[in-house]
């Protein structure tokens, strides 16, 4: 903890002078924007949360809400002059426009089943706090962007964790061996 405090208060020592202004603009100002805004106006808000609060909207027709409109903007749309058809960065809002509430339920149930599988392994019982935190990161991330779909890093992390956990899980190995034996007998 003391190392973090020392680095946070003396970060200027560790960053080259030519990159210091850019670091302050992109990292420090954004990281402490909520505190700075609160000190100036008494409101706890940031520019990005204000913009994000306008991105929670749904299709106008009930049929489109249930089944979607089949609209999905690529992650690079909105950059370079192109505009989005669905003007929202919120993950579940974009999924609703793409495939409706049905798709949202199916998609997020897959993530829930995955996390539940992880918790069911022997390592998952030891690392349940990390798995719950991973679930919270996913939920928070989906409020900002289609986190699970757009960020391939999280999908790769999912599979690496599942692979590592199932390789070390004796009950999973025994269950897999039993399933293979039954398949050969059938």
Tab-separated table of C-alpha atoms in Angstrom:
chain	number	residue	atom	x	y	z
A	1	UNK	CA	0.000	0.000	0.000
A	2	UNK	CA	2.812	2.391	0.817
A	3	UNK	CA	4.425	1.693	-2.594
A	4	UNK	CA	1.170	2.670	-4.315
A	5	UNK	CA	0.988	5.903	-2.319
A	6	UNK	CA	4.625	6.765	-3.096
A	7	UNK	CA	4.192	6.078	-6.826
A	8	UNK	CA	0.839	7.895	-7.016
A	9	UNK	CA	2.198	11.032	-5.367
A	10	UNK	CA	5.532	10.995	-7.229
A	11	UNK	CA	4.562	9.614	-10.642
A	12	UNK	CA	6.289	12.560	-12.345
A	13	UNK	CA	9.665	11.019	-11.442
A	14	UNK	CA	8.908	7.814	-13.363
A	15	UNK	CA	7.501	9.342	-16.579
A	16	UNK	CA	9.701	11.067	-19.176
A	17	UNK	CA	9.114	14.840	-19.349
A	18	UNK	CA	7.994	14.786	-23.012
A	19	UNK	CA	5.170	12.356	-22.150
A	20	UNK	CA	4.166	13.879	-18.821
A	21	UNK	CA	1.596	16.367	-20.215
A	22	UNK	CA	-0.076	13.644	-22.256
A	23	UNK	CA	-0.129	11.328	-19.218
A	24	UNK	CA	-1.722	14.042	-17.055
A	25	UNK	CA	-4.351	14.765	-19.705
A	26	UNK	CA	-5.311	11.198	-20.548
A	27	UNK	CA	-4.808	9.376	-17.260
A	28	UNK	CA	-4.680	11.664	-14.240
A	29	UNK	CA	-7.423	14.087	-15.313
A	30	UNK	CA	-9.766	11.260	-16.294
A	31	UNK	CA	-9.010	9.185	-13.207
A	32	UNK	CA	-9.755	12.043	-10.824
A	33	UNK	CA	-12.417	13.845	-12.859
A	34	UNK	CA	-15.209	12.848	-10.458
A	35	UNK	CA	-13.327	14.251	-7.453
A	36	UNK	CA	-12.419	17.446	-9.291
A	37	UNK	CA	-16.017	17.957	-10.466
A	38	UNK	CA	-17.310	17.326	-6.958
A	39	UNK	CA	-14.910	19.896	-5.499
A	40	UNK	CA	-15.989	22.503	-8.082
A	41	UNK	CA	-19.742	21.927	-8.292
A	42	UNK	CA	-20.702	19.649	-5.410
A	43	UNK	CA	-22.010	17.050	-7.911
A	44	UNK	CA	-20.532	13.576	-8.175
A	45	UNK	CA	-20.399	13.111	-11.959
A	46	UNK	CA	-18.055	12.719	-14.900
A	47	UNK	CA	-18.318	13.630	-18.561
A	48	UNK	CA	-18.500	9.977	-19.600
A	49	UNK	CA	-21.271	9.127	-17.105
A	50	UNK	CA	-23.299	12.103	-18.309
A	51	UNK	CA	-22.919	10.963	-21.917
A	52	UNK	CA	-23.660	7.351	-20.952
A	53	UNK	CA	-26.873	8.315	-19.141
A	54	UNK	CA	-28.354	9.326	-22.524
A	55	UNK	CA	-27.600	5.931	-24.053
A	56	UNK	CA	-30.267	3.904	-22.224
A	57	UNK	CA	-33.126	3.590	-24.712
A	58	UNK	CA	-34.995	0.729	-26.333
A	59	UNK	CA	-36.862	-0.011	-29.576
A	60	UNK	CA	-40.201	1.768	-29.881
A	61	UNK	CA	-42.309	-1.245	-30.881
A	62	UNK	CA	-42.958	-4.212	-28.596
A	63	UNK	CA	-42.146	-6.726	-31.348
A	64	UNK	CA	-38.751	-5.085	-31.881
A	65	UNK	CA	-38.147	-5.095	-28.126
A	66	UNK	CA	-38.835	-8.830	-27.899
A	67	UNK	CA	-37.221	-10.014	-31.170
A	68	UNK	CA	-34.906	-7.115	-32.048
A	69	UNK	CA	-34.489	-5.111	-35.214
A	70	UNK	CA	-31.459	-7.001	-36.494
A	71	UNK	CA	-29.232	-3.935	-36.102
A	72	UNK	CA	-25.660	-4.342	-34.927
A	73	UNK	CA	-23.009	-1.700	-35.459
A	74	UNK	CA	-19.423	-2.845	-35.737
A	75	UNK	CA	-17.085	-1.638	-33.006
A	76	UNK	CA	-15.240	0.677	-35.424
A	77	UNK	CA	-18.397	2.523	-36.486
A	78	UNK	CA	-18.523	6.027	-35.059
A	79	UNK	CA	-14.847	6.617	-35.763
A	80	UNK	CA	-13.645	8.218	-38.932
A	81	UNK	CA	-16.878	9.980	-39.793
A	82	UNK	CA	-19.248	6.992	-39.815
A	83	UNK	CA	-22.240	7.198	-37.518
A	84	UNK	CA	-23.968	4.453	-35.594
A	85	UNK	CA	-27.438	3.219	-36.432
A	86	UNK	CA	-27.946	2.442	-32.727
A	87	UNK	CA	-26.549	5.470	-30.901
A	88	UNK	CA	-25.647	3.594	-27.724
A	89	UNK	CA	-22.505	2.098	-26.272
A	90	UNK	CA	-24.414	0.126	-23.628
A	91	UNK	CA	-23.900	-3.595	-24.240
A	92	UNK	CA	-27.371	-4.896	-23.440
A	93	UNK	CA	-29.083	-2.020	-25.324
A	94	UNK	CA	-27.162	-2.911	-28.480
A	95	UNK	CA	-27.999	-6.589	-27.960
A	96	UNK	CA	-31.686	-5.725	-27.624
A	97	UNK	CA	-31.594	-3.863	-30.932
A	98	UNK	CA	-29.747	-6.789	-32.533
A	99	UNK	CA	-31.835	-9.709	-31.306
A	100	UNK	CA	-34.310	-8.493	-28.716
A	101	UNK	CA	-34.857	-9.500	-25.133
A	102	UNK	CA	-34.789	-13.149	-26.184
A	103	UNK	CA	-31.200	-12.785	-27.412
A	104	UNK	CA	-30.212	-10.914	-24.252
A	105	UNK	CA	-31.565	-13.714	-22.062
A	106	UNK	CA	-29.871	-16.441	-24.113
A	107	UNK	CA	-26.571	-14.549	-24.358
A	108	UNK	CA	-26.225	-13.596	-20.703
A	109	UNK	CA	-27.453	-16.999	-19.519
A	110	UNK	CA	-24.405	-18.455	-21.317
A	111	UNK	CA	-22.131	-16.176	-19.280
A	112	UNK	CA	-24.001	-17.142	-16.095
A	113	UNK	CA	-23.654	-20.861	-16.883
A	114	UNK	CA	-19.937	-20.359	-17.545
A	115	UNK	CA	-19.373	-18.614	-14.211
A	116	UNK	CA	-21.468	-21.276	-12.448
A	117	UNK	CA	-19.305	-23.995	-14.057
A	118	UNK	CA	-16.187	-22.264	-12.816
A	119	UNK	CA	-17.595	-22.080	-9.289
A	120	UNK	CA	-18.392	-25.803	-9.459
A	121	UNK	CA	-14.783	-26.836	-10.014
A	122	UNK	CA	-12.447	-27.604	-7.130
A	123	UNK	CA	-10.352	-24.503	-7.905
A	124	UNK	CA	-13.517	-22.442	-8.226
A	125	UNK	CA	-14.368	-23.244	-4.622
A	126	UNK	CA	-11.021	-21.778	-3.566
A	127	UNK	CA	-11.135	-18.781	-5.899
A	128	UNK	CA	-14.833	-17.954	-5.614
A	129	UNK	CA	-14.072	-14.339	-4.702
A	130	UNK	CA	-12.148	-13.852	-7.950
A	131	UNK	CA	-14.914	-15.488	-9.978
A	132	UNK	CA	-17.568	-13.285	-8.348
A	133	UNK	CA	-15.365	-10.243	-9.054
A	134	UNK	CA	-15.052	-11.381	-12.678
A	135	UNK	CA	-18.850	-11.518	-12.845
A	136	UNK	CA	-19.088	-7.995	-11.427
A	137	UNK	CA	-16.526	-6.725	-13.946
A	138	UNK	CA	-18.639	-8.227	-16.722
A	139	UNK	CA	-21.811	-6.582	-15.410
A	140	UNK	CA	-20.137	-3.187	-15.014
A	141	UNK	CA	-18.436	-3.528	-18.391
A	142	UNK	CA	-21.731	-4.266	-20.138
A	143	UNK	CA	-23.111	-0.948	-18.889
A	144	UNK	CA	-20.368	0.848	-20.822
A	145	UNK	CA	-20.006	-1.251	-23.989
A	146	UNK	CA	-20.731	-4.705	-25.370
A	147	UNK	CA	-17.924	-5.919	-23.145
A	148	UNK	CA	-18.170	-9.657	-23.644
A	149	UNK	CA	-18.659	-9.448	-27.402
A	150	UNK	CA	-16.369	-6.543	-28.291
A	151	UNK	CA	-13.469	-7.280	-25.978
A	152	UNK	CA	-11.912	-10.461	-27.285
A	153	UNK	CA	-9.528	-10.386	-24.321
A	154	UNK	CA	-12.336	-11.223	-21.886
A	155	UNK	CA	-13.461	-14.161	-24.043
A	156	UNK	CA	-9.897	-15.486	-24.209
A	157	UNK	CA	-9.634	-15.051	-20.436
A	158	UNK	CA	-12.877	-17.022	-19.982
A	159	UNK	CA	-11.570	-19.971	-21.935
A	160	UNK	CA	-8.117	-19.911	-20.337
A	161	UNK	CA	-9.648	-19.917	-16.854
A	162	UNK	CA	-12.108	-22.687	-17.732
A	163	UNK	CA	-9.327	-24.732	-19.332
A	164	UNK	CA	-7.012	-24.288	-16.327
A	165	UNK	CA	-9.753	-25.009	-13.798
A	166	UNK	CA	-11.072	-28.108	-15.555
A	167	UNK	CA	-7.584	-29.571	-16.072
A	168	UNK	CA	-6.960	-29.502	-12.333
A	169	UNK	CA	-10.456	-30.533	-11.289
A	170	UNK	CA	-10.551	-34.255	-10.395
A	171	UNK	CA	-14.354	-34.476	-10.447
A	172	UNK	CA	-14.388	-32.980	-13.960
A	173	UNK	CA	-11.773	-35.508	-15.136
A	174	UNK	CA	-13.752	-38.402	-13.622
A	175	UNK	CA	-17.003	-37.121	-15.136
A	176	UNK	CA	-15.361	-36.766	-18.578
A	177	UNK	CA	-13.856	-40.265	-18.339
A	178	UNK	CA	-17.253	-41.735	-17.345
A	179	UNK	CA	-18.983	-39.937	-20.224
A	180	UNK	CA	-16.419	-41.282	-22.698
A	181	UNK	CA	-16.817	-44.823	-21.321
A	182	UNK	CA	-20.627	-44.621	-21.647
A	183	UNK	CA	-20.293	-43.265	-25.189
A	184	UNK	CA	-18.086	-46.211	-26.198
A	185	UNK	CA	-20.554	-48.700	-24.676
A	186	UNK	CA	-23.493	-47.144	-26.523
